[in-house]
PDB file of C-alpha atoms in Angstrom:
ATOM      1  CA  ASP A 741     108.835 -79.774  90.532  1.00 94.00           C
ATOM      2  CA  VAL A 742     109.141 -79.361  86.569  1.00 95.00           C
ATOM      3  CA  MET A 743     107.224 -76.836  85.554  1.00 97.00           C
ATOM      4  CA  PHE A 744     106.549 -75.173  81.273  1.00 95.00           C
ATOM      5  CA  SER A 745     104.822 -72.031  80.791  1.00 96.00           C
ATOM      6  CA  ALA A 746     106.033 -73.048  76.530  1.00 97.00           C
ATOM      7  CA  ASP A 747     106.081 -75.838  74.210  1.00 97.00           C
ATOM      8  CA  ILE A 748     108.206 -78.758  74.679  1.00 95.00           C
ATOM      9  CA  TYR A 749     109.587 -80.540  71.312  1.00 93.00           C
ATOM     10  CA  ILE A 750     110.180 -84.023  71.475  1.00 94.00           C
ATOM     11  CA  LYS A 751     112.472 -84.534  68.687  1.00 92.00           C
ATOM     12  CA  GLY A 752     113.228 -88.318  67.195  1.00 91.00           C
ATOM     13  CA  SER A 753     111.824 -91.475  65.342  1.00 90.00           C
ATOM     14  CA  SER A 754     108.578 -94.115  66.052  1.00 91.00           C
ATOM     15  CA  SER A 755     111.291 -96.368  67.677  1.00 93.00           C
ATOM     16  CA  ASP A 756     112.679 -93.852  69.774  1.00 95.00           C
ATOM     17  CA  HIS A 757     112.030 -94.182  73.692  1.00 97.00           C
ATOM     18  CA  PHE A 758     111.218 -91.521  76.116  1.00 97.00           C
ATOM     19  CA  ILE A 759     111.322 -91.783  79.799  1.00 98.00           C
ATOM     20  CA  PHE A 760     111.678 -88.599  81.732  1.00 97.00           C
ATOM     21  CA  GLN A 761     111.733 -89.287  85.592  1.00 97.00           C
ATOM     22  CA  VAL A 762     110.529 -86.126  87.731  1.00 97.00           C
ATOM     23  CA  THR A 763     111.577 -86.034  91.677  1.00 96.00           C
ATOM     24  CA  GLY A 764     108.529 -83.465  92.404  1.00 97.00           C
ATOM     25  CA  ASN A 765     106.058 -82.587  90.670  1.00 98.00           C
ATOM     26  CA  LEU A 766     104.618 -81.582  86.718  1.00 98.00           C
ATOM     27  CA  ILE A 767     102.787 -78.774  86.050  1.00 98.00           C
ATOM     28  CA  ALA A 768     101.724 -78.539  82.312  1.00 98.00           C
ATOM     29  CA  GLY A 769     100.889 -74.242  82.403  1.00 97.00           C
ATOM     30  CA  SER A 770      97.787 -73.437  80.369  1.00 98.00           C
ATOM     31  CA  GLY A 771      97.505 -73.997  76.736  1.00 98.00           C
ATOM     32  CA  THR A 772     100.825 -75.393  76.585  1.00 98.00           C
ATOM     33  CA  LYS A 773     101.664 -78.673  74.198  1.00 97.00           C
ATOM     34  CA  VAL A 774     104.150 -81.540  74.139  1.00 96.00           C
ATOM     35  CA  LEU A 775     104.793 -82.191  70.431  1.00 94.00           C
ATOM     36  CA  LEU A 776     106.700 -84.628  68.867  1.00 92.00           C
ATOM     37  CA  LYS A 777     108.909 -84.077  65.726  1.00 90.00           C
ATOM     38  CA  ASN A 778     111.006 -86.075  63.133  1.00 87.00           C
ATOM     39  CA  THR A 779     114.505 -86.217  63.005  1.00 78.00           C
ATOM     40  CA  LEU A 780     114.274 -83.076  60.494  1.00 75.00           C
ATOM     41  CA  GLY A 781     112.293 -81.019  63.217  1.00 63.00           C
ATOM     42  CA  VAL A 782     109.110 -81.537  61.615  1.00 62.00           C
ATOM     43  CA  GLY A 783     106.078 -83.033  62.749  1.00 57.00           C
ATOM     44  CA  LEU A 784     105.527 -84.857  59.383  1.00 63.00           C
ATOM     45  CA  GLY A 785     106.618 -88.341  58.242  1.00 70.00           C
ATOM     46  CA  ASP A 786     108.717 -90.994  61.800  1.00 85.00           C
ATOM     47  CA  THR A 787     107.391 -89.256  64.587  1.00 88.00           C
ATOM     48  CA  PRO A 788     107.728 -90.727  67.988  1.00 92.00           C
ATOM     49  CA  LYS A 789     105.018 -92.956  69.293  1.00 94.00           C
ATOM     50  CA  ALA A 790     102.902 -91.649  72.284  1.00 96.00           C
ATOM     51  CA  ALA A 791     103.256 -94.658  73.645  1.00 96.00           C
ATOM     52  CA  ASN A 792     107.117 -94.803  73.900  1.00 97.00           C
ATOM     53  CA  ILE A 793     107.018 -91.872  75.924  1.00 98.00           C
ATOM     54  CA  VAL A 794     107.093 -92.297  79.953  1.00 98.00           C
ATOM     55  CA  TRP A 795     106.520 -89.386  82.659  1.00 98.00           C
ATOM     56  CA  GLN A 796     106.879 -91.384  85.899  1.00 98.00           C
ATOM     57  CA  VAL A 797     106.600 -88.639  88.268  1.00 98.00           C
ATOM     58  CA  ALA A 798     107.296 -88.948  92.239  1.00 97.00           C
ATOM     59  CA  GLY A 799     104.501 -86.130  92.886  1.00 97.00           C
ATOM     60  CA  TYR A 800     101.398 -84.801  91.095  1.00 97.00           C
ATOM     61  CA  VAL A 801     100.527 -84.472  87.366  1.00 98.00           C
ATOM     62  CA  ASP A 802      99.073 -81.006  86.666  1.00 98.00           C
ATOM     63  CA  ALA A 803      97.862 -80.592  83.064  1.00 98.00           C
ATOM     64  CA  GLY A 804      96.756 -76.528  83.051  1.00 97.00           C
ATOM     65  CA  THR A 805      93.830 -75.582  81.395  1.00 98.00           C
ATOM     66  CA  THR A 806      94.146 -76.462  76.924  1.00 98.00           C
ATOM     67  CA  SER A 807      97.198 -77.911  77.551  1.00 98.00           C
ATOM     68  CA  HIS A 808      98.108 -81.102  75.869  1.00 98.00           C
ATOM     69  CA  LEU A 809     100.505 -83.440  76.650  1.00 98.00           C
ATOM     70  CA  GLU A 810     101.840 -86.786  74.911  1.00 97.00           C
ATOM     71  CA  GLY A 811     102.255 -90.240  76.580  1.00 97.00           C
ATOM     72  CA  VAL A 812     102.023 -92.355  79.750  1.00 98.00           C
ATOM     73  CA  VAL A 813     102.041 -91.029  82.553  1.00 97.00           C
ATOM     74  CA  LEU A 814     103.266 -92.496  86.016  1.00 97.00           C
ATOM     75  CA  GLY A 815     102.274 -90.383  89.483  1.00 95.00           C
ATOM     76  CA  LYS A 816     102.880 -91.158  92.517  1.00 95.00           C
ATOM     77  CA  THR A 817      99.665 -89.289  93.910  1.00 94.00           C
ATOM     78  CA  TYR A 818      97.122 -87.490  92.028  1.00 94.00           C
ATOM     79  CA  ALA A 819      96.770 -86.140  87.920  1.00 97.00           C
ATOM     80  CA  ALA A 820      94.882 -83.851  87.629  1.00 97.00           C
ATOM     81  CA  PHE A 821      93.459 -82.918  83.487  1.00 98.00           C
ATOM     82  CA  LYS A 822      92.152 -78.945  83.635  1.00 97.00           C
ATOM     83  CA  THR A 823      89.029 -77.885  81.056  1.00 97.00           C
ATOM     84  CA  GLY A 824      89.739 -78.763  77.562  1.00 97.00           C
ATOM     85  CA  SER A 825      93.553 -80.452  78.151  1.00 98.00           C
ATOM     86  CA  SER A 826      94.418 -83.244  76.347  1.00 98.00           C
ATOM     87  CA  LEU A 827      97.172 -86.539  76.615  1.00 98.00           C
ATOM     88  CA  ASN A 828      97.508 -88.026  73.718  1.00 97.00           C
ATOM     89  CA  GLY A 829      98.833 -92.134  76.396  1.00 97.00           C
ATOM     90  CA  ARG A 830      97.271 -93.525  79.611  1.00 97.00           C
ATOM     91  CA  ILE A 831      97.002 -92.077  82.575  1.00 95.00           C
ATOM     92  CA  LEU A 832      97.798 -93.579  86.111  1.00 95.00           C
ATOM     93  CA  ALA A 833      98.543 -92.672  89.333  1.00 95.00           C
ATOM     94  CA  GLN A 834      98.185 -94.556  93.145  1.00 93.00           C
ATOM     95  CA  THR A 835      95.565 -91.920  94.595  1.00 93.00           C
ATOM     96  CA  ALA A 836      92.906 -89.974  92.067  1.00 94.00           C
ATOM     97  CA  CYS A 837      93.178 -89.286  88.489  1.00 94.00           C
ATOM     98  CA  THR A 838      90.179 -86.155  87.643  1.00 94.00           C
ATOM     99  CA  LEU A 839      89.550 -85.090  84.554  1.00 95.00           C
ATOM    100  CA  ASP A 840      87.119 -81.972  84.091  1.00 94.00           C
ATOM    101  CA  SER A 841      85.614 -81.808  80.400  1.00 95.00           C
ATOM    102  CA  ALA A 842      89.071 -83.333  79.285  1.00 96.00           C
ATOM    103  CA  THR A 843      90.120 -85.286  76.086  1.00 96.00           C
ATOM    104  CA  ILE A 844      92.025 -88.989  76.429  1.00 96.00           C
ATOM    105  CA  THR A 845      92.903 -90.260  73.177  1.00 96.00           C
ATOM    106  CA  GLN A 846      94.577 -94.046  73.644  1.00 93.00           C
ATOM    107  CA  PRO A 847      97.822 -94.212  71.183  1.00 87.00           C
TER     108      PRO A 847
END
């Protein structure tokens, strides 16, 4: 499993592609965020595109309350986005996607 309880920074440019392959479950702790930064480490200018980030998850995806993810989420089983969570991207799961007052924005 991949679990994070602090913010994650994805650093690069708009032409970069990121593929994260998780052999278990992906669990984003409550209030955590995936943040995009340019190569200079600031959030302005040429930052990675959410459409170029893929999370391939062999298990389930659990986005805790008020957490935020970036990218395309591919879940083997289900994806659950809890109250106040958000995603700049897309969700695809083989069994179910549960959105509990979550916000999904197409990149």
